[in-house]
Amino acid sequence: MDTIVGVHGIGKYRYYRDAGNSVGGAAAAMRDKWDRYLHKGLTGGKPYAKERYITEIAYYAHLLGESKDDSPRAVRSMNVGAQEVFVAWAKQLDSVGEGLTGALHRMTGWLLDRLQSNAVDFANFFCPEVAAYMAAGSEAREKSRAAVAEVIRRNRPKVVIAHSLGSVVTYETLWANPDLEVDLLITLGSPLGMRNVIFERLMPAPVNGWGERPRKVRRWVNIADKDDIAAIPPGLRTCFTGVDQEALVNLDWLDFHTAEKYLGCGALNSHLKPYLG
């Protein structure tokens, strides 16, 4: 079996806290979960007997600080009247055949298109960890990339699976460390193409509106739920060259962004099986 490294997404500080402020303990706990999730996807739900698929999780959440609330807080922050209007609007959309997550996805994309220079404030409102990482001159950004680079350099994986914000950290890490070679990069629920919040602020910066696959990555596969409000746009081929394959999946009308749903959905199977021996 070839070496596979995972890079986690947002909301994972609790693993560090629960492990007694141990990075190794947090990474091990996450690895156990990723193995179980991936086993479900690869086997169709057969009993899990501690099979190992992931060699190591590159853990960096402790470098971004603890968020008091890992969930989107926009609706709860509205006053009562605004909440009532929002709920009524969402119900009307649902009644004509559009699910709530689809409505949220479109609304979030609409807001980002119009906020422009204020989009960083939106990121801070929506997800403090994204804002902490993307802030200009962020020390946490440099340290997060160094943490991911160290794990990849030590393990020399054939495959890197990067979820959510982890896809941004991984993308920048692979560009910043040209000695790191990866046969297959799989991004899950990636916000790499999110305008005004992430895309224009990537390192290296896009050229003429286009990002590029890291030079030492041989193949890049992107997988996103069609309604994932973190993956805007869900397809990366519209703004990155070198994305070899893309897949839109339909994970869950509420639980549309978790690593559990992505790893267990089966969309990774054909890409991973050549590396599993």
Short mmCIF file of C-alpha atoms in Angstrom, two decimals, residues 65-270:
data_model
loop_
_atom_site.label_atom_id
_atom_site.label_comp_id
_atom_site.label_asym_id
_atom_site.label_seq_id
_atom_site.Cartn_x
_atom_site.Cartn_y
_atom_site.Cartn_z
CA GLY A 65 -6.47 29.42 17.45
CA GLU A 66 -9.69 28.08 18.87
CA SER A 67 -12.99 29.21 17.42
CA LYS A 68 -15.74 29.39 20.03
CA ASP A 69 -18.29 28.29 17.44
CA ASP A 70 -17.38 26.17 14.42
CA SER A 71 -20.71 26.59 12.63
CA PRO A 72 -21.85 29.36 10.26
CA ARG A 73 -23.36 32.03 12.49
CA ALA A 74 -24.89 34.47 10.01
CA VAL A 75 -28.55 33.63 10.57
CA ARG A 76 -28.27 33.42 14.37
CA SER A 77 -26.63 36.85 14.44
CA MET A 78 -29.60 38.51 12.76
CA ASN A 79 -32.27 40.21 14.82
CA VAL A 80 -35.59 38.42 15.21
CA GLY A 81 -37.29 40.30 12.39
CA ALA A 82 -34.48 39.57 9.96
CA GLN A 83 -34.50 35.91 10.94
CA GLU A 84 -38.21 35.68 10.20
CA VAL A 85 -37.71 37.22 6.77
CA PHE A 86 -34.83 34.86 6.03
CA VAL A 87 -36.78 31.77 7.06
CA ALA A 88 -39.80 32.84 5.03
CA TRP A 89 -37.61 33.48 1.98
CA ALA A 90 -35.85 30.09 2.40
CA LYS A 91 -39.19 28.28 2.70
CA GLN A 92 -40.44 29.87 -0.50
CA LEU A 93 -37.31 28.74 -2.33
CA ASP A 94 -37.77 25.25 -0.94
CA SER A 95 -41.42 25.18 -1.98
CA VAL A 96 -40.49 25.70 -5.62
CA GLY A 97 -38.05 22.81 -5.58
CA GLU A 98 -34.77 24.29 -4.40
CA GLY A 99 -33.34 22.81 -1.23
CA LEU A 100 -32.21 25.02 1.61
CA THR A 101 -28.54 24.19 1.13
CA GLY A 102 -28.79 25.12 -2.53
CA ALA A 103 -30.36 28.42 -1.54
CA LEU A 104 -27.58 29.05 0.98
CA HIS A 105 -24.98 28.21 -1.64
CA ARG A 106 -26.40 30.70 -4.11
CA MET A 107 -26.87 33.37 -1.44
CA THR A 108 -23.29 32.99 -0.22
CA GLY A 109 -21.92 33.23 -3.75
CA TRP A 110 -24.10 36.29 -4.41
CA LEU A 111 -22.81 38.00 -1.26
CA LEU A 112 -19.17 37.31 -2.11
CA ASP A 113 -19.60 38.74 -5.60
CA ARG A 114 -20.89 42.01 -4.14
CA LEU A 115 -18.84 42.42 -0.98
CA GLN A 116 -15.51 42.62 -2.84
CA SER A 117 -13.18 44.60 -0.54
CA ASN A 118 -15.34 43.71 2.46
CA ALA A 119 -15.20 39.99 1.71
CA VAL A 120 -12.50 39.41 4.34
CA ASP A 121 -14.98 40.72 6.91
CA PHE A 122 -17.46 38.18 5.58
CA ALA A 123 -14.91 35.40 6.02
CA ASN A 124 -14.30 36.52 9.59
CA PHE A 125 -18.03 36.52 10.20
CA PHE A 126 -18.56 33.16 8.52
CA CYS A 127 -15.41 31.32 9.54
CA PRO A 128 -12.77 32.83 11.86
CA GLU A 129 -10.20 30.19 10.91
CA VAL A 130 -10.30 31.14 7.22
CA ALA A 131 -9.85 34.79 8.15
CA ALA A 132 -6.98 33.95 10.53
CA TYR A 133 -5.17 32.01 7.82
CA MET A 134 -5.76 34.48 4.98
CA ALA A 135 -4.95 37.66 6.91
CA ALA A 136 -2.16 39.72 5.36
CA GLY A 137 1.20 38.93 6.94
CA SER A 138 -0.32 36.09 8.94
CA GLU A 139 2.26 34.24 11.02
CA ALA A 140 -0.29 31.44 11.40
CA ARG A 141 -0.33 31.01 7.63
CA GLU A 142 3.43 30.49 7.47
CA LYS A 143 3.43 28.11 10.42
CA SER A 144 0.48 26.11 9.06
CA ARG A 145 2.26 25.60 5.74
CA ALA A 146 5.43 24.58 7.57
CA ALA A 147 3.50 22.01 9.62
CA VAL A 148 1.93 20.48 6.50
CA ALA A 149 5.26 20.53 4.64
CA GLU A 150 6.98 18.71 7.50
CA VAL A 151 4.47 15.85 7.41
CA ILE A 152 4.59 15.52 3.63
CA ARG A 153 8.40 15.70 3.58
CA ARG A 154 8.74 13.06 6.29
CA ASN A 155 6.24 10.62 4.76
CA ARG A 156 6.85 11.27 1.04
CA PRO A 157 3.26 10.24 0.21
CA LYS A 158 2.06 9.22 -3.20
CA VAL A 159 -1.36 10.71 -2.39
CA VAL A 160 -2.45 13.78 -0.44
CA ILE A 161 -6.14 14.19 0.43
CA ALA A 162 -6.94 17.76 1.46
CA HIS A 163 -10.32 18.82 2.83
CA SER A 164 -11.83 22.31 3.04
CA LEU A 165 -9.33 24.95 4.25
CA GLY A 166 -6.75 22.16 4.20
CA SER A 167 -6.84 22.30 0.39
CA VAL A 168 -5.74 25.94 0.55
CA VAL A 169 -2.93 25.17 3.00
CA THR A 170 -1.83 22.21 0.89
CA TYR A 171 -1.93 24.13 -2.39
CA GLU A 172 0.27 26.89 -0.99
CA THR A 173 2.55 24.41 0.77
CA LEU A 174 3.25 22.44 -2.40
CA TRP A 175 4.04 25.64 -4.31
CA ALA A 176 6.28 26.95 -1.53
CA ASN A 177 8.26 23.68 -1.25
CA PRO A 178 9.24 22.49 -4.73
CA ASP A 179 11.08 19.49 -3.27
CA LEU A 180 7.71 17.96 -2.33
CA GLU A 181 6.45 15.63 -5.05
CA VAL A 182 2.94 14.17 -5.00
CA ASP A 183 1.55 11.68 -7.49
CA LEU A 184 -2.11 12.49 -6.74
CA LEU A 185 -3.70 15.47 -4.99
CA ILE A 186 -7.39 15.07 -4.08
CA THR A 187 -9.20 18.19 -2.89
CA LEU A 188 -12.55 17.84 -1.12
CA GLY A 189 -15.01 20.69 -0.59
CA SER A 190 -12.31 23.14 -1.57
CA PRO A 191 -12.74 26.93 -1.26
CA LEU A 192 -9.65 27.56 -3.45
CA GLY A 193 -11.76 29.33 -6.08
CA MET A 194 -13.69 31.57 -3.64
CA ARG A 195 -13.44 35.07 -5.08
CA ASN A 196 -12.46 38.04 -2.91
CA VAL A 197 -11.80 35.84 0.13
CA ILE A 198 -9.24 33.25 -1.00
CA PHE A 199 -8.58 33.05 -4.74
CA GLU A 200 -6.98 36.46 -5.28
CA ARG A 201 -4.97 36.14 -2.04
CA LEU A 202 -3.37 32.80 -2.84
CA MET A 203 0.41 32.41 -2.79
CA PRO A 204 1.46 32.37 -5.55
CA ALA A 205 -1.16 34.80 -6.79
CA PRO A 206 -3.23 33.82 -9.85
CA VAL A 207 -2.00 35.21 -13.15
CA ASN A 208 -4.57 36.80 -15.47
CA GLY A 209 -7.36 35.26 -13.44
CA TRP A 210 -5.92 31.73 -13.40
CA GLY A 211 -4.30 29.62 -10.73
CA GLU A 212 -2.16 26.63 -11.64
CA ARG A 213 -1.62 23.10 -10.40
CA PRO A 214 1.54 22.93 -8.24
CA ARG A 215 4.44 21.92 -10.47
CA LYS A 216 5.39 18.73 -8.60
CA VAL A 217 1.82 17.37 -8.47
CA ARG A 218 1.30 14.84 -11.25
CA ARG A 219 -2.51 14.62 -11.08
CA TRP A 220 -5.18 16.75 -9.40
CA VAL A 221 -8.73 15.52 -8.69
CA ASN A 222 -11.32 17.87 -7.20
CA ILE A 223 -14.54 16.63 -5.56
CA ALA A 224 -17.27 18.90 -4.23
CA ASP A 225 -20.87 18.65 -3.11
CA LYS A 226 -23.05 20.69 -5.43
CA ASP A 227 -24.48 22.67 -2.49
CA ASP A 228 -21.36 22.97 -0.32
CA ILE A 229 -21.31 26.61 0.84
CA ALA A 230 -17.55 26.38 1.47
CA ALA A 231 -16.84 25.21 -2.09
CA ILE A 232 -17.75 28.26 -4.15
CA PRO A 233 -17.41 27.58 -7.00
CA PRO A 234 -17.61 23.78 -6.61
CA GLY A 235 -15.73 23.27 -9.87
CA LEU A 236 -12.12 24.50 -9.96
CA ARG A 237 -11.50 24.08 -13.68
CA THR A 238 -13.06 27.52 -14.24
CA CYS A 239 -10.15 29.18 -12.42
CA PHE A 240 -7.25 26.68 -12.24
CA THR A 241 -5.28 24.96 -14.96
CA GLY A 242 -4.14 21.40 -14.36
CA VAL A 243 -7.25 20.03 -12.63
CA ASP A 244 -7.37 16.60 -14.29
CA GLN A 245 -10.77 15.43 -13.09
CA GLU A 246 -13.71 16.88 -11.21
CA ALA A 247 -16.78 15.31 -9.65
CA LEU A 248 -19.92 16.93 -8.28
CA VAL A 249 -21.52 14.83 -5.57
CA ASN A 250 -24.72 15.07 -3.55
CA LEU A 251 -23.74 14.20 0.01
CA ASP A 252 -26.50 15.29 2.35
CA TRP A 253 -28.98 18.16 2.32
CA LEU A 254 -27.71 19.34 5.73
CA ASP A 255 -24.35 17.65 6.27
CA PHE A 256 -22.73 18.74 3.01
CA HIS A 257 -19.17 19.68 3.99
CA THR A 258 -17.77 17.20 6.51
CA ALA A 259 -14.78 14.96 5.86
CA GLU A 260 -16.94 12.04 7.00
CA LYS A 261 -19.41 12.54 4.16
CA TYR A 262 -16.76 13.22 1.51
CA LEU A 263 -14.50 10.30 2.43
CA GLY A 264 -17.45 7.94 2.76
CA CYS A 265 -19.31 8.86 -0.42
CA GLY A 266 -17.38 6.54 -2.75
CA ALA A 267 -16.26 9.29 -5.14
CA LEU A 268 -12.60 8.75 -4.16
CA ASN A 269 -12.63 5.00 -4.74
CA SER A 270 -11.49 4.77 -8.35
#
